[in-house]
Amino acid sequence: MYFSDNILSIENLSIGYGSADNISKMVFSDIILQAKKGENIAIIGRNGIGKSTLLRTIGRLQKPLKGNILVKGKDISHYTKQEFARLVSFVSTEIIRISNFRLFDLVALGRFPYTGWIGKLGKDDYNIVNESIYQVGIDDLKYKLINEVSDGERQRAMIARALAQDTEIIILDEPTAFLDLPSKYEIIRLLNELTVNKGKTIVFSSHDLSITLQEADKIWLMETNKIAEGAPEDLILNKDIYNLFDNSRMTFNIESGDFRLARNKPGKISITGKGIVKYWTRRALERIGYEISDEVKEDLSVQVDDNKKSPEWIIMRKGNKIKCNSIYKLTLHLRGIN
């Protein structure tokens, strides 16, 4: 069932860790959050804010300092280890290096809650492990040793292990950390498919803001003293997303959903043209700092001509014309680089 019932409830939670002097160090307090069955939730926030600590606490790898975490209405401390392992799986960014251990063996560890202490896989277990390996795209690597594959391939295997564990909740700490851009989207697409098609609840942390804003159902945005919660579009419209950066060096484009470095604006410029060429021309001009004006009578303007075989750009500055055959040359001229 999609988006039904709270499967995960966090009530007045305080999180942190112990220290050498046995004094607890609080990272975040008074957390109240809920996750529904079939939701894909991203946790974002600045480094050190407590994203990993929150995930590890939900996954029962760290004890809460205060408060409660309920899974299916029951406090997680009241589940046995095996019961909890059948409900919640956890994928970390820790690099696993075990000699003479194949990727298949790593993924097969996900079946431990079902095979017991003997750990012998049955036919159904083998099928689940192989299907999990196939889903993350490492079928041709499954018999390779862990120390023979890349960090990205090893991370895919860790995600496959969580899939093989077949839990209702999957928690992932930076699941796309070691992946190239196409692989990042493939993994997030897979997570979305698990929520839609299998009703899994996914909670993951990420620094890939563009992917997160496009793909998450809900965001938990960890700020200094609160967590903003809502759809990505909600956090954009109410400007909570701006709080990710508390300095003037970053800007957020509310129309495109992009974060960019702030630049000294050389002035206003207008663009005439149409279609996709105009769109990417506008993006390029904004990238080099120009403020785009809808007034075509600006002292500086760019005409986009895409009626020819190859597009052409004409810079109009105080009656002078400069023709360019690429956006690269256009930006060079506008920046005064000849």
Short mmCIF file of C-alpha atoms in Angstrom, two decimals:
data_model
loop_
_atom_site.label_atom_id
_atom_site.label_comp_id
_atom_site.label_asym_id
_atom_site.label_seq_id
_atom_site.Cartn_x
_atom_site.Cartn_y
_atom_site.Cartn_z
CA MET A 1 0.00 0.00 0.00
CA TYR A 2 1.43 3.35 -1.04
CA PHE A 3 1.72 6.24 1.45
CA SER A 4 -0.37 4.55 4.14
CA ASP A 5 0.05 4.64 7.90
CA ASN A 6 3.12 5.79 9.81
CA ILE A 7 5.54 2.89 9.80
CA LEU A 8 8.26 4.95 11.53
CA SER A 9 7.59 7.49 14.30
CA ILE A 10 10.28 9.53 16.06
CA GLU A 11 9.12 11.11 19.33
CA ASN A 12 11.06 13.80 21.23
CA LEU A 13 14.34 12.15 20.23
CA SER A 14 17.75 13.40 21.34
CA ILE A 15 20.75 11.91 19.57
CA GLY A 16 24.49 11.91 20.20
CA TYR A 17 27.36 9.70 21.26
CA GLY A 18 29.51 8.82 24.22
CA SER A 19 33.01 10.12 24.87
CA ALA A 20 36.15 8.87 26.61
CA ASP A 21 35.06 10.52 29.86
CA ASN A 22 31.64 8.77 29.69
CA ILE A 23 29.83 12.06 29.19
CA SER A 24 27.22 11.97 26.44
CA LYS A 25 27.69 14.53 23.65
CA MET A 26 24.32 15.65 22.33
CA VAL A 27 24.19 16.35 18.59
CA PHE A 28 20.50 17.10 18.10
CA SER A 29 17.46 17.18 20.38
CA ASP A 30 13.65 17.27 20.36
CA ILE A 31 13.26 15.47 17.02
CA ILE A 32 9.68 14.69 16.04
CA LEU A 33 9.28 13.01 12.64
CA GLN A 34 7.14 10.42 10.87
CA ALA A 35 7.62 8.24 7.81
CA LYS A 36 4.78 6.51 6.00
CA LYS A 37 4.83 3.15 4.31
CA GLY A 38 5.96 3.64 0.72
CA GLU A 39 7.76 6.98 1.21
CA ASN A 40 11.18 7.90 -0.17
CA ILE A 41 12.67 10.36 2.34
CA ALA A 42 15.95 12.25 1.98
CA ILE A 43 17.86 13.77 4.89
CA ILE A 44 19.94 16.80 3.94
CA GLY A 45 21.96 19.33 5.91
CA ARG A 46 25.44 20.68 6.38
CA ASN A 47 28.37 18.45 7.33
CA GLY A 48 28.44 17.62 11.03
CA ILE A 49 24.80 18.52 11.62
CA GLY A 50 23.93 14.95 12.68
CA LYS A 51 22.53 13.20 9.61
CA SER A 52 24.55 10.01 10.07
CA THR A 53 23.95 10.01 13.82
CA LEU A 54 20.19 10.20 13.24
CA LEU A 55 20.28 7.36 10.72
CA ARG A 56 22.44 5.17 12.96
CA THR A 57 20.10 5.80 15.88
CA ILE A 58 17.06 4.82 13.82
CA GLY A 59 18.94 1.72 12.70
CA ARG A 60 19.68 0.78 16.33
CA LEU A 61 23.44 1.11 15.82
CA GLN A 62 23.51 3.88 18.42
CA LYS A 63 21.32 4.32 21.47
CA PRO A 64 19.14 7.41 21.70
CA LEU A 65 20.03 9.82 24.49
CA LYS A 66 16.35 10.52 25.06
CA GLY A 67 13.00 9.88 23.44
CA ASN A 68 11.54 7.04 21.44
CA ILE A 69 11.70 5.52 17.98
CA LEU A 70 8.71 3.40 17.00
CA VAL A 71 8.58 0.97 14.08
CA LYS A 72 5.07 -0.26 13.34
CA GLY A 73 3.94 1.24 16.64
CA LYS A 74 6.50 -0.60 18.78
CA ASP A 75 9.63 0.89 20.36
CA ILE A 76 12.69 -0.42 18.54
CA SER A 77 14.34 -1.41 21.83
CA HIS A 78 11.56 -3.95 22.38
CA TYR A 79 12.37 -5.98 19.24
CA THR A 80 14.83 -8.85 19.35
CA LYS A 81 17.84 -8.48 17.05
CA GLN A 82 16.40 -10.95 14.58
CA GLU A 83 12.96 -9.32 14.61
CA PHE A 84 14.46 -5.89 14.02
CA ALA A 85 16.74 -7.20 11.26
CA ARG A 86 13.64 -8.40 9.39
CA LEU A 87 12.10 -4.92 9.61
CA VAL A 88 15.00 -2.50 9.15
CA SER A 89 18.17 -2.75 7.06
CA PHE A 90 21.08 -0.29 7.08
CA VAL A 91 23.61 0.64 4.39
CA SER A 92 26.62 2.68 5.50
CA THR A 93 29.45 4.32 3.59
CA GLU A 94 32.09 2.32 5.46
CA ILE A 95 34.46 0.60 3.06
CA ILE A 96 34.49 -3.17 3.64
CA ARG A 97 37.70 -4.98 2.79
CA ILE A 98 37.67 -8.71 3.57
CA SER A 99 40.15 -11.04 1.92
CA ASN A 100 38.73 -13.94 -0.11
CA PHE A 101 35.18 -12.60 0.21
CA ARG A 102 33.10 -12.35 -2.97
CA LEU A 103 30.44 -9.76 -3.73
CA PHE A 104 27.92 -12.63 -3.77
CA ASP A 105 28.95 -13.54 -0.21
CA LEU A 106 28.52 -9.94 0.91
CA VAL A 107 25.02 -9.73 -0.54
CA ALA A 108 24.13 -13.13 0.90
CA LEU A 109 24.74 -11.76 4.40
CA GLY A 110 21.41 -10.01 3.96
CA ARG A 111 19.66 -13.37 4.33
CA PHE A 112 21.11 -13.99 7.81
CA PRO A 113 17.89 -12.94 9.66
CA TYR A 114 16.09 -15.75 7.80
CA THR A 115 18.70 -18.52 7.73
CA GLY A 116 19.60 -18.49 11.42
CA TRP A 117 23.02 -19.12 12.94
CA ILE A 118 23.83 -21.92 10.48
CA GLY A 119 23.63 -19.42 7.62
CA LYS A 120 22.88 -22.02 4.95
CA LEU A 121 21.08 -20.58 1.93
CA GLY A 122 18.06 -22.38 0.52
CA LYS A 123 16.79 -22.19 -3.04
CA ASP A 124 14.59 -19.18 -2.28
CA ASP A 125 17.50 -17.42 -0.57
CA TYR A 126 19.73 -17.94 -3.62
CA ASN A 127 17.00 -16.53 -5.87
CA ILE A 128 16.58 -13.45 -3.67
CA VAL A 129 20.34 -12.84 -3.53
CA ASN A 130 20.72 -13.16 -7.30
CA GLU A 131 17.72 -10.90 -7.95
CA SER A 132 19.14 -8.28 -5.59
CA ILE A 133 22.50 -8.39 -7.36
CA TYR A 134 20.76 -8.02 -10.71
CA GLN A 135 18.70 -5.05 -9.52
CA VAL A 136 21.78 -2.97 -8.66
CA GLY A 137 23.56 -3.84 -11.91
CA ILE A 138 26.53 -5.93 -10.72
CA ASP A 139 25.45 -9.32 -12.04
CA ASP A 140 28.70 -9.71 -14.00
CA LEU A 141 30.78 -8.99 -10.89
CA LYS A 142 29.12 -11.18 -8.30
CA TYR A 143 31.94 -13.73 -8.13
CA LYS A 144 34.69 -11.12 -7.92
CA LEU A 145 36.50 -10.60 -4.64
CA ILE A 146 35.59 -7.48 -2.68
CA ASN A 147 39.15 -6.13 -2.86
CA GLU A 148 39.12 -6.47 -6.66
CA VAL A 149 36.24 -4.04 -7.33
CA SER A 150 35.87 -0.27 -7.13
CA ASP A 151 34.34 1.62 -4.22
CA GLY A 152 31.28 2.31 -6.36
CA GLU A 153 30.80 -1.38 -7.20
CA ARG A 154 31.25 -2.29 -3.55
CA GLN A 155 28.62 0.30 -2.61
CA ARG A 156 26.18 -1.27 -5.07
CA ALA A 157 26.80 -4.61 -3.39
CA MET A 158 26.03 -3.08 0.00
CA ILE A 159 22.71 -1.82 -1.36
CA ALA A 160 22.05 -5.28 -2.82
CA ARG A 161 22.67 -6.77 0.62
CA ALA A 162 19.93 -4.51 2.02
CA LEU A 163 17.60 -5.59 -0.79
CA ALA A 164 18.32 -9.25 -0.01
CA GLN A 165 17.46 -8.58 3.62
CA ASP A 166 13.95 -7.75 2.34
CA THR A 167 12.99 -5.29 5.09
CA GLU A 168 10.08 -2.90 5.15
CA ILE A 169 12.40 0.00 6.01
CA ILE A 170 15.75 0.59 4.28
CA ILE A 171 18.12 3.18 5.76
CA LEU A 172 21.03 4.38 3.65
CA ASP A 173 23.82 6.74 4.66
CA GLU A 174 25.02 8.51 1.50
CA PRO A 175 24.10 5.64 -0.87
CA THR A 176 25.43 7.49 -3.93
CA ALA A 177 28.69 8.68 -2.35
CA PHE A 178 31.08 6.63 -4.52
CA LEU A 179 29.04 6.52 -7.74
CA ASP A 180 29.40 8.41 -10.99
CA LEU A 181 26.49 10.61 -12.11
CA PRO A 182 24.58 8.04 -14.23
CA SER A 183 24.95 5.47 -11.45
CA LYS A 184 23.65 7.94 -8.87
CA TYR A 185 20.43 8.34 -10.84
CA GLU A 186 20.16 4.57 -11.38
CA ILE A 187 20.36 3.92 -7.64
CA ILE A 188 17.85 6.65 -6.75
CA ARG A 189 15.54 5.32 -9.48
CA LEU A 190 15.84 1.85 -7.94
CA LEU A 191 14.97 3.24 -4.50
CA ASN A 192 11.93 4.97 -5.96
CA GLU A 193 10.82 1.74 -7.62
CA LEU A 194 11.06 -0.06 -4.28
CA THR A 195 8.74 2.50 -2.69
CA VAL A 196 6.20 2.52 -5.50
CA ASN A 197 6.16 -1.14 -6.49
CA LYS A 198 6.96 -2.87 -3.20
CA GLY A 199 5.82 -0.37 -0.58
CA LYS A 200 9.29 -0.09 0.99
CA THR A 201 10.04 2.93 3.14
CA ILE A 202 13.39 4.48 2.21
CA VAL A 203 15.27 6.95 4.41
CA PHE A 204 18.61 8.14 3.01
CA SER A 205 21.06 10.97 3.55
CA SER A 206 22.57 12.79 0.60
CA HIS A 207 24.70 15.72 -0.50
CA ASP A 208 23.44 15.41 -4.09
CA LEU A 209 20.95 18.24 -3.82
CA SER A 210 19.80 18.30 -7.43
CA ILE A 211 18.96 14.57 -7.38
CA THR A 212 17.32 14.87 -3.96
CA LEU A 213 15.11 17.78 -4.99
CA GLN A 214 14.02 15.90 -8.12
CA GLU A 215 13.44 12.43 -6.70
CA ALA A 216 12.56 12.45 -2.97
CA ASP A 217 8.94 12.30 -1.82
CA LYS A 218 9.82 14.14 1.35
CA ILE A 219 12.85 15.88 2.81
CA TRP A 220 14.01 16.13 6.39
CA LEU A 221 16.16 19.27 6.31
CA MET A 222 18.38 19.41 9.39
CA GLU A 223 19.13 22.98 10.41
CA THR A 224 20.96 24.30 13.46
CA ASN A 225 18.11 23.88 15.92
CA LYS A 226 15.20 22.35 14.00
CA ILE A 227 14.29 19.92 11.26
CA ALA A 228 12.12 21.28 8.45
CA GLU A 229 9.91 18.59 6.91
CA GLY A 230 7.99 18.56 3.65
CA ALA A 231 8.00 17.85 -0.06
CA PRO A 232 11.03 19.30 -1.88
CA GLU A 233 8.75 21.89 -3.50
CA ASP A 234 7.39 22.94 -0.09
CA LEU A 235 10.88 23.60 1.24
CA ILE A 236 11.72 25.60 -1.87
CA LEU A 237 8.55 27.71 -1.78
CA ASN A 238 8.79 28.49 1.93
CA LYS A 239 12.53 29.12 1.51
CA ASP A 240 13.70 26.60 4.13
CA ILE A 241 16.08 25.26 1.49
CA TYR A 242 17.99 28.57 1.60
CA ASN A 243 19.07 27.72 5.16
CA LEU A 244 21.44 25.06 3.84
CA PHE A 245 23.88 27.92 3.31
CA ASP A 246 24.24 30.78 5.76
CA ASN A 247 26.67 32.85 3.74
CA SER A 248 26.50 35.11 0.72
CA ARG A 249 28.74 32.94 -1.46
CA MET A 250 25.91 30.64 -2.51
CA THR A 251 22.67 31.47 -4.28
CA PHE A 252 19.63 29.33 -4.98
CA ASN A 253 17.64 29.73 -8.19
CA ILE A 254 14.04 29.11 -7.19
CA GLU A 255 12.96 28.57 -10.81
CA SER A 256 15.55 25.94 -11.76
CA GLY A 257 16.25 24.48 -8.30
CA ASP A 258 20.00 25.03 -8.70
CA PHE A 259 22.55 26.09 -6.12
CA ARG A 260 25.31 28.29 -7.52
CA LEU A 261 28.27 30.27 -6.34
CA ALA A 262 27.38 33.94 -6.05
CA ARG A 263 29.24 36.12 -8.54
CA ASN A 264 29.73 39.82 -9.01
CA LYS A 265 27.04 40.79 -11.47
CA PRO A 266 28.50 42.55 -14.54
CA GLY A 267 25.07 43.99 -15.35
CA LYS A 268 21.81 43.26 -17.10
CA ILE A 269 21.44 41.54 -20.43
CA SER A 270 18.44 40.61 -22.54
CA ILE A 271 17.98 37.56 -24.75
CA THR A 272 15.83 37.19 -27.84
CA GLY A 273 15.21 33.82 -29.39
CA LYS A 274 13.26 30.69 -28.67
CA GLY A 275 13.39 27.06 -27.70
CA ILE A 276 16.06 24.97 -26.10
CA VAL A 277 18.95 27.04 -27.45
CA LYS A 278 17.60 30.15 -25.73
CA TYR A 279 17.12 28.20 -22.50
CA TRP A 280 20.74 27.01 -22.36
CA THR A 281 21.99 30.43 -23.44
CA ARG A 282 20.14 31.90 -20.48
CA ARG A 283 21.70 29.30 -18.17
CA ALA A 284 25.17 30.17 -19.46
CA LEU A 285 24.67 33.91 -18.99
CA GLU A 286 23.39 33.38 -15.46
CA ARG A 287 26.40 31.14 -14.79
CA ILE A 288 28.82 33.96 -15.59
CA GLY A 289 26.85 36.35 -13.39
CA TYR A 290 24.54 38.31 -15.68
CA GLU A 291 21.07 39.37 -14.56
CA ILE A 292 18.62 38.45 -17.28
CA SER A 293 16.19 41.22 -18.20
CA ASP A 294 12.99 40.96 -20.18
CA GLU A 295 13.56 44.46 -21.55
CA VAL A 296 14.85 44.05 -25.10
CA LYS A 297 16.15 47.62 -25.08
CA GLU A 298 18.97 46.90 -22.66
CA ASP A 299 22.36 48.33 -23.69
CA LEU A 300 23.58 44.75 -23.92
CA SER A 301 21.60 41.98 -25.57
CA VAL A 302 22.05 38.58 -27.19
CA GLN A 303 20.10 37.42 -30.21
CA VAL A 304 19.80 33.64 -30.60
CA ASP A 305 19.40 32.45 -34.19
CA ASP A 306 18.70 28.72 -34.43
CA ASN A 307 17.13 28.76 -37.88
CA LYS A 308 20.42 27.73 -39.48
CA LYS A 309 22.05 24.32 -39.51
CA SER A 310 24.13 25.41 -36.54
CA PRO A 311 22.92 27.98 -33.99
CA GLU A 312 24.47 31.44 -33.99
CA TRP A 313 24.60 34.07 -31.28
CA ILE A 314 24.82 37.81 -31.95
CA ILE A 315 25.97 40.16 -29.19
CA MET A 316 24.49 43.66 -29.53
CA ARG A 317 26.37 46.28 -27.53
CA LYS A 318 25.71 49.98 -28.19
CA GLY A 319 25.09 49.40 -31.87
CA ASN A 320 28.02 47.03 -32.40
CA LYS A 321 27.52 43.40 -33.40
CA ILE A 322 29.66 40.40 -32.57
CA LYS A 323 28.77 36.98 -34.02
CA CYS A 324 29.59 33.78 -32.16
CA ASN A 325 29.19 30.19 -33.28
CA SER A 326 29.13 28.64 -29.78
CA ILE A 327 28.03 29.48 -26.27
CA TYR A 328 31.64 29.09 -25.20
CA LYS A 329 32.76 31.92 -27.49
CA LEU A 330 29.73 33.96 -26.47
CA THR A 331 30.72 33.77 -22.81
CA LEU A 332 34.35 34.59 -23.61
CA HIS A 333 33.34 37.80 -25.40
CA LEU A 334 30.95 38.82 -22.63
CA ARG A 335 33.67 38.26 -20.03
CA GLY A 336 36.10 40.34 -22.08
CA ILE A 337 38.35 37.40 -22.95
CA ASN A 338 39.48 37.57 -26.59
#
